[in-house]
Amino acid sequence: MASITRPPHAVVVPFPGQGHVNPLMHFAKILAARGFFVTFINTDRMEQRIFKTPNDSAAVSHQLLQQGLQIRFLAVYDGLPPDHGGVQAIDEYFLATQKLGPAMVRILRSTANEAPQITCIVTDCFMACTHHVATSLAVPRVVFWTYCASAAIALANSRTLMDKGYIPINVKEARRPENLITCLPGKIPPLIPTDLQTFFRVQDTADPMFQVIMYESEIQNEADYVLINVFEELEGPEAAEGLSKGYPALPIGPVFLPDFLQSTKSSVSVATSLWEEDLDCIKWLQTKALSSVLYVSFGSIAVMSMKQLQELALGLEASEQPFLWVLRPDIAEGKAAVLPEGFTERIGERGRIVQWAPQLKVLSHPSVGGFLTHNGWNSTLESISFGVPMIGWPLWAEQFHNCRFCKEVWKIGMDFESRVENENALVSREEVEMVVRAMMEGPQGNELRKNAARLKEAATKAVMAGGSSYRNLDKFTRDMTARANSVIE
């Protein structure tokens, strides 16, 4: 008998949104660099946004292979009409993803002769359909959390929180001491009800998104292995244990950072941005002083009212601070923003407005000294990794959790008090000016930058050889390689 080692084959399935495709694409490259064969499955809608022509995905796979990274891309039809609003019609979008399991099984079986035997399904935490895929193919289901550990624990235990009366959320009473949430597993700080998903703020439990998130939270626990896009030093080495039900639960992030730290001009970048990045803004940043620029971006999904965008603009103008502002074409509730009359002329070269920015390059630039952000986990973790303190402007999902933790737990952030009290409140230009000035030129901002610099160092150490995330990835690699191994005559 001769012993051979087969490469592990991970099927990686992101939720079809940029904030989920990005981290799972980074993780796919990490796995491929560790000897895995990776199949990356998108919906056809997302595939067409990322790869503009049918041949693009094959070309990228070939380029990756030239660097020794075996990643192939497959796509399944999402069942929605071409003109569907996607994540802007979020409940329909989620319900469509929950039906994708059989299509994924069919495409994996029909292409089985093109790849090694499947070792595991690495699934986004919001792709409940992969439970069917893993069961049908008799392989482990590895749940990849695109949240930090404490937010993930809260979501995975939604049923418990509902049974104890924390859900639906009473926002007005959330901060009362008697409403502190201390019943969750894992060693995490006490939560308040408004740290939980904003979809639970509706009072009608028959609400479609309320039901969608409750269902997803139950399937999130149907795992054989858990990986979290965070590093142990941020939340403590034992926080992740709250996501385990007898199987490993490992912090392995920030998953974007190894590739960023090791990137070269010759490395292959898989462009998952849904808008064209304005690279000229980097040249503009180079003209600004150290830590002087406020970066303003609300991610790939969030929208605001036109009135709120105008108040924000006037607050940035009044602050007299340099700023780089990402204004997506659909930021104003699906429409382009209309800025106050004369605004661009008045700010001149002090401000730069772009439709989309290369965020990693921006946050890592030495002229950036603060980040006004929606506090999505990707943006929050990237800001932490580059030592940039944040002004939180959370809008939905778990962003209120991330914002509060940045301010009260990790001591690297500020927020707007009006939004803490009422998520629908209009943040005035006066409050914007006051908070921006405090971040960019006040002693509090300087202290936050010092704290953020310490976390930047910890994040970098975590992903380097011997660091906590690196060691956890070693364990995952060993476990999956052992499963893939076979002995044949």
XYZ file of C-alpha atoms in Angstrom:
489
model
C 0.000 0.000 0.000
C 1.194 3.492 -0.834
C 0.165 6.575 1.023
C -0.644 9.714 -0.980
C -1.882 13.099 0.146
C -4.679 14.710 -1.789
C -4.991 18.494 -1.688
C -7.987 19.613 0.359
C -10.802 21.026 -1.780
C -12.785 23.850 -0.160
C -15.990 25.088 -1.766
C -16.309 28.731 -0.702
C -19.783 30.297 -0.807
C -20.236 34.014 0.010
C -23.524 35.810 0.485
C -23.987 37.745 -2.796
C -23.042 41.201 -1.550
C -19.732 43.028 -1.801
C -19.211 43.139 1.963
C -19.384 39.339 2.035
C -17.672 38.479 -1.254
C -14.609 40.530 -0.296
C -13.567 38.721 2.919
C -14.371 35.290 1.513
C -12.324 36.029 -1.600
C -9.407 37.008 0.625
C -9.888 33.802 2.589
C -10.045 31.751 -0.624
C -6.627 33.128 -1.580
C -5.271 32.250 1.876
C -6.499 28.678 1.477
C -5.071 28.400 -2.035
C -1.717 29.677 -0.786
C -1.781 26.864 1.777
C -2.264 24.197 -0.870
C -6.054 23.990 -1.109
C -7.967 23.656 -4.341
C -10.763 26.236 -4.051
C -14.103 26.428 -5.815
C -15.657 29.879 -5.366
C -19.421 29.961 -5.988
C -21.222 33.220 -6.710
C -24.713 33.904 -7.971
C -24.840 34.824 -11.647
C -25.854 38.383 -10.700
C -22.790 38.877 -8.522
C -20.532 37.096 -11.021
C -21.596 39.538 -13.741
C -20.851 42.514 -11.492
C -17.364 41.237 -10.663
C -16.383 39.685 -13.999
C -17.620 41.922 -16.794
C -17.335 39.282 -19.548
C -17.879 35.482 -19.432
C -14.174 34.893 -20.039
C -12.949 37.099 -17.194
C -13.340 34.474 -14.460
C -11.391 31.915 -16.489
C -8.657 34.478 -17.146
C -8.385 35.307 -13.444
C -8.260 31.590 -12.560
C -5.408 31.160 -15.038
C -3.502 34.146 -13.631
C -3.913 32.798 -10.104
C -2.720 29.372 -11.241
C 0.449 30.985 -12.604
C 1.192 31.947 -8.998
C 0.384 28.468 -7.720
C -3.128 29.359 -6.497
C -5.816 26.943 -7.663
C -9.133 28.820 -7.596
C -11.984 28.215 -10.013
C -15.181 30.259 -10.207
C -18.676 28.836 -10.644
C -22.021 30.634 -10.707
C -25.640 29.670 -10.069
C -28.780 31.514 -11.171
C -30.328 33.378 -8.245
C -33.890 33.001 -9.542
C -34.592 36.752 -9.535
C -35.544 38.919 -12.529
C -32.770 40.979 -14.169
C -34.201 44.278 -12.904
C -34.504 43.131 -9.286
C -33.135 45.619 -6.776
C -30.818 43.066 -5.157
C -29.827 43.948 -1.615
C -32.003 47.061 -1.750
C -34.960 44.615 -1.633
C -33.236 42.703 1.130
C -35.995 40.315 2.264
C -36.622 39.010 -1.279
C -32.873 38.752 -1.828
C -32.383 36.648 1.288
C -35.323 34.401 0.460
C -33.840 33.800 -2.996
C -30.479 32.751 -1.525
C -32.200 30.276 0.787
C -33.378 28.331 -2.277
C -29.961 27.964 -3.946
C -28.872 24.687 -2.307
C -30.088 22.240 -5.004
C -28.540 24.345 -7.804
C -25.188 24.350 -6.001
C -25.312 20.580 -5.535
C -26.060 20.101 -9.241
C -23.212 22.309 -10.455
C -20.709 20.736 -8.055
C -21.688 17.221 -9.114
C -21.603 18.103 -12.812
C -18.064 19.518 -12.492
C -16.753 16.893 -10.058
C -14.285 15.473 -12.606
C -12.601 18.894 -12.909
C -11.441 19.062 -9.286
C -10.265 16.959 -6.339
C -12.890 15.389 -4.107
C -14.606 18.036 -2.006
C -13.291 18.268 1.550
C -15.537 20.960 3.051
C -18.014 23.747 2.363
C -16.794 27.112 3.677
C -19.999 29.099 3.904
C -20.848 32.677 4.642
C -22.754 32.873 7.926
C -25.781 34.164 5.973
C -26.058 31.340 3.441
C -28.433 28.885 5.116
C -28.809 27.002 1.820
C -25.318 25.545 2.236
C -26.640 23.297 4.998
C -28.451 21.395 2.245
C -25.275 21.361 0.115
C -23.060 19.983 2.883
C -25.653 17.370 3.851
C -26.186 16.255 0.242
C -22.449 15.930 -0.407
C -21.685 14.471 3.049
C -18.935 16.990 3.822
C -18.325 19.283 6.815
C -19.942 22.710 6.850
C -17.485 25.420 7.934
C -19.355 28.590 8.912
C -17.320 31.726 8.189
C -18.463 34.700 10.273
C -18.143 38.097 8.587
C -18.856 39.659 12.009
C -16.715 39.982 15.109
C -17.163 37.236 17.702
C -19.446 39.124 20.099
C -21.852 40.247 17.347
C -21.820 36.725 15.915
C -22.620 35.166 19.289
C -25.558 37.523 19.725
C -26.982 36.671 16.313
C -26.460 32.924 16.653
C -28.435 33.028 19.906
C -31.378 35.063 18.615
C -33.889 32.432 19.688
C -32.628 32.565 23.288
C -32.753 36.355 23.262
C -36.289 36.279 21.946
C -37.358 33.771 24.597
C -35.893 36.043 27.301
C -37.732 39.093 25.966
C -34.813 41.090 24.519
C -36.282 40.674 21.013
C -38.255 42.509 19.604
C -36.072 45.409 20.741
C -37.442 48.283 22.773
C -35.000 51.014 21.711
C -36.191 53.559 24.289
C -35.473 51.192 27.193
C -32.359 49.532 25.766
C -29.805 51.349 27.932
C -31.514 50.734 31.242
C -29.179 48.727 33.529
C -31.754 45.975 34.029
C -31.754 45.333 30.262
C -28.061 44.476 30.012
C -27.635 41.155 28.206
C -25.367 38.835 30.180
C -26.878 35.457 29.305
C -24.847 34.761 26.155
C -22.082 32.123 25.915
C -18.454 33.139 25.474
C -16.520 35.666 27.499
C -17.786 38.892 25.909
C -18.750 42.260 27.418
C -22.416 42.684 28.380
C -24.541 43.774 25.442
C -27.461 46.155 25.301
C -30.501 45.354 23.125
C -29.604 47.992 20.518
C -26.360 46.082 19.878
C -28.535 43.403 18.275
C -29.623 43.286 14.634
C -31.659 46.328 13.610
C -34.063 43.931 11.866
C -35.214 42.984 15.371
C -36.313 46.561 16.123
C -39.602 46.005 14.322
C -42.337 45.066 16.784
C -44.190 42.690 14.468
C -42.453 39.310 14.593
C -44.219 38.360 11.351
C -42.140 40.985 9.533
C -40.382 39.221 6.593
C -36.845 40.266 7.538
C -37.457 39.428 11.192
C -38.388 35.900 10.107
C -35.482 35.665 7.639
C -32.898 36.576 10.269
C -34.412 34.241 12.858
C -34.182 31.377 10.356
C -30.621 32.239 9.351
C -29.579 32.435 13.012
C -30.838 28.910 13.639
C -28.991 27.446 10.634
C -25.815 29.295 11.639
C -25.550 26.822 14.507
C -25.723 23.822 12.134
C -21.944 23.806 11.716
C -19.057 21.383 11.956
C -16.428 24.093 12.238
C -16.472 27.882 12.756
C -14.067 30.558 11.555
C -14.360 34.227 12.558
C -12.886 37.220 10.728
C -11.359 38.764 13.824
C -8.145 38.351 15.843
C -7.959 37.029 19.389
C -6.244 40.117 20.805
C -9.253 42.315 19.982
C -11.938 40.387 21.864
C -9.897 37.995 23.985
C -8.843 34.404 23.216
C -11.961 32.897 24.815
C -14.623 35.035 23.101
C -14.882 32.730 20.097
C -15.766 29.783 22.330
C -19.293 31.163 22.490
C -19.747 30.079 18.855
C -18.743 26.482 19.486
C -21.075 23.615 20.238
C -18.311 21.062 20.598
C -16.538 21.894 17.321
C -13.613 24.288 16.772
C -14.368 28.032 16.630
C -11.256 29.918 15.556
C -10.491 33.631 15.017
C -8.459 33.788 11.789
C -8.620 37.472 10.768
C -8.144 40.009 9.495
C -8.260 37.856 6.358
C -7.468 40.740 4.008
C -4.263 41.653 5.825
C -1.803 38.879 4.829
C -2.361 39.538 1.131
C -2.107 43.305 1.671
C 1.131 43.040 3.646
C 2.695 40.705 1.083
C 1.273 42.284 -2.066
C 3.575 42.991 -4.981
C 3.035 44.467 -8.409
C 3.081 40.963 -9.850
C 0.442 39.537 -7.509
C -2.995 38.788 -8.936
C -5.796 40.904 -7.502
C -9.359 39.673 -7.858
C -11.306 42.922 -8.245
C -14.518 42.443 -6.279
C -15.428 46.139 -6.230
C -18.824 46.816 -7.768
C -17.815 50.357 -8.763
C -14.706 51.658 -10.491
C -12.157 52.897 -7.976
C -10.855 56.447 -8.307
C -7.099 55.965 -8.000
C -6.383 59.679 -8.438
C -7.572 60.267 -4.875
C -4.334 58.644 -3.674
C -2.355 61.355 -5.480
C -4.555 63.918 -3.735
C -3.856 62.310 -0.350
C -0.141 62.646 -0.998
C -0.520 66.437 -0.935
C -1.939 66.419 2.614
C -0.196 66.498 5.986
C 0.269 63.487 8.258
C -3.011 62.303 9.870
C -4.848 65.393 8.623
C -7.529 63.885 6.337
C -10.919 62.523 7.387
C -12.024 59.641 5.160
C -15.820 59.444 4.774
C -17.498 56.330 3.375
C -20.687 54.414 4.146
C -19.917 51.163 2.338
C -21.512 49.497 -0.651
C -25.164 49.250 0.443
C -26.180 51.954 2.929
C -28.293 54.900 1.766
C -29.310 58.250 3.281
C -31.933 60.889 2.686
C -30.991 63.862 0.528
C -31.571 66.165 3.522
C -29.134 64.161 5.662
C -26.463 64.193 2.946
C -26.750 67.972 2.699
C -26.413 68.373 6.473
C -23.353 66.119 6.419
C -21.832 68.148 3.594
C -22.367 71.442 5.409
C -20.935 69.969 8.623
C -17.798 68.797 6.802
C -17.459 72.244 5.252
C -17.839 73.996 8.610
C -15.276 71.719 10.283
C -12.514 73.210 8.118
C -10.810 69.795 8.031
C -9.497 68.111 4.840
C -11.730 65.201 3.801
C -12.023 62.474 1.178
C -15.700 61.595 0.713
C -17.049 58.536 -1.125
C -20.441 59.363 -2.649
C -21.787 56.300 -4.451
C -24.050 56.928 -7.457
C -26.983 55.470 -5.485
C -26.202 56.856 -2.032
C -29.288 59.128 -1.822
C -31.881 56.373 -1.467
C -31.025 55.022 -4.908
C -30.218 58.376 -6.519
C -27.106 60.495 -6.900
C -26.503 63.019 -4.139
C -27.385 66.679 -4.710
C -24.905 68.722 -2.675
C -25.601 72.219 -1.316
C -25.305 74.970 -3.881
C -21.735 76.212 -4.193
C -20.384 73.470 -1.913
C -17.677 72.104 -4.222
C -16.463 75.596 -5.084
C -16.223 76.598 -1.415
C -14.284 73.540 -0.272
C -11.870 73.700 -3.211
C -8.817 71.475 -2.777
C -9.542 70.934 0.927
C -12.037 68.225 0.028
C -12.140 65.460 -2.544
C -15.345 63.679 -3.616
C -15.245 60.359 -5.481
C -17.813 57.725 -6.434
C -15.686 54.890 -5.052
C -12.228 54.641 -3.497
C -9.578 51.944 -3.083
C -10.325 51.717 0.624
C -7.312 49.683 1.747
C -4.949 52.105 0.031
C -6.805 55.049 1.534
C -6.892 53.778 5.118
C -3.240 52.742 4.992
C -2.159 56.173 3.712
C -0.258 58.207 6.344
C -2.287 61.369 5.643
C -5.525 59.735 6.850
C -6.189 60.463 10.516
C -9.835 59.473 10.937
C -12.634 57.492 9.317
C -16.297 58.531 9.350
C -17.883 55.154 8.735
C -21.124 53.181 8.830
C -19.201 50.638 10.966
C -19.811 47.635 8.762
C -17.463 44.935 10.013
C -15.171 44.982 6.975
C -14.637 48.739 7.233
C -14.282 48.578 11.009
C -11.698 45.795 10.880
C -9.767 47.493 8.085
C -9.666 50.725 10.065
C -8.457 48.852 13.153
C -5.799 47.083 11.099
C -4.379 50.373 9.838
C -4.585 52.223 13.146
C -7.239 54.732 12.062
C -9.779 55.799 14.716
C -13.425 56.009 13.723
C -16.449 58.254 13.932
C -19.381 55.865 13.827
C -22.513 56.530 11.802
C -24.248 53.128 11.984
C -27.245 52.521 9.778
C -28.464 48.922 10.035
C -27.675 45.257 10.759
C -24.994 44.852 13.478
C -23.370 48.239 12.824
C -24.687 49.765 16.073
C -22.859 46.985 17.946
C -19.594 47.719 16.145
C -19.948 51.452 16.710
C -20.548 51.088 20.452
C -17.701 48.635 20.877
C -15.315 50.978 19.043
C -16.261 53.764 21.414
C -16.880 52.056 24.755
C -14.919 48.782 24.659
C -11.950 49.225 22.317
C -11.624 53.006 22.904
C -10.883 53.811 19.263
C -14.034 55.635 18.236
C -16.573 58.407 18.634
C -20.203 58.591 17.595
C -23.078 61.021 17.133
C -25.271 61.131 20.213
C -28.367 61.910 18.184
C -28.059 58.582 16.328
C -27.445 56.644 19.530
C -30.768 57.889 20.835
C -32.696 57.534 17.551
C -31.479 55.719 14.442
C -33.826 57.833 12.302
C -32.692 61.155 13.747
C -31.256 63.825 11.467
C -27.635 64.504 12.425
C -27.273 68.262 12.245
C -24.435 70.111 10.542
C -23.496 71.529 13.937
C -23.059 68.059 15.448
C -21.062 66.899 12.430
C -18.744 69.900 12.754
C -18.273 69.380 16.505
C -17.472 65.662 16.300
C -15.207 65.979 13.267
C -13.209 68.747 14.929
C -12.871 66.679 18.106
C -11.532 63.724 16.102
C -9.152 65.599 13.828
C -7.740 68.374 16.004
C -8.663 67.670 19.629
C -6.898 65.783 22.454
C -9.558 63.045 22.390
C -8.754 62.291 18.756
C -5.049 62.066 19.554
C -5.739 59.594 22.355
C -7.908 57.471 20.071
C -5.109 57.408 17.465
C -2.709 56.088 20.103
C -5.133 53.312 21.058
C -5.743 52.487 17.406
C -2.001 52.275 16.757
C -1.694 49.596 19.457
C -4.467 47.539 17.880
C -2.850 47.934 14.461
C 0.309 46.363 15.836
C -1.692 43.518 17.399
C -3.583 42.832 14.149
C -0.348 42.701 12.157
C 1.281 40.330 14.631
C -1.790 38.093 14.618
C -1.566 37.317 10.887
C 2.218 36.942 10.730
C 3.972 33.594 11.236
C 3.525 32.543 14.865
C 0.656 34.957 15.500
C -2.711 33.890 16.898
C -4.626 33.981 13.602
C -1.754 32.316 11.764
C -1.690 29.474 14.298
C -5.457 29.038 14.057
C -5.178 28.842 10.275
C -2.495 26.195 10.756
C -4.951 24.161 12.810
C -7.716 24.514 10.239
C -5.335 23.552 7.426
C -4.127 20.480 9.323
C -7.668 19.373 10.126
C -8.885 19.695 6.535
C -5.731 18.121 5.076
C -6.130 15.173 7.408
C -9.699 14.755 6.224
C -8.639 14.909 2.582
C -5.905 12.333 3.008
C -6.536 8.861 1.696
C -4.612 5.578 1.565
C -4.814 3.582 -1.653
C -3.158 0.445 -2.891
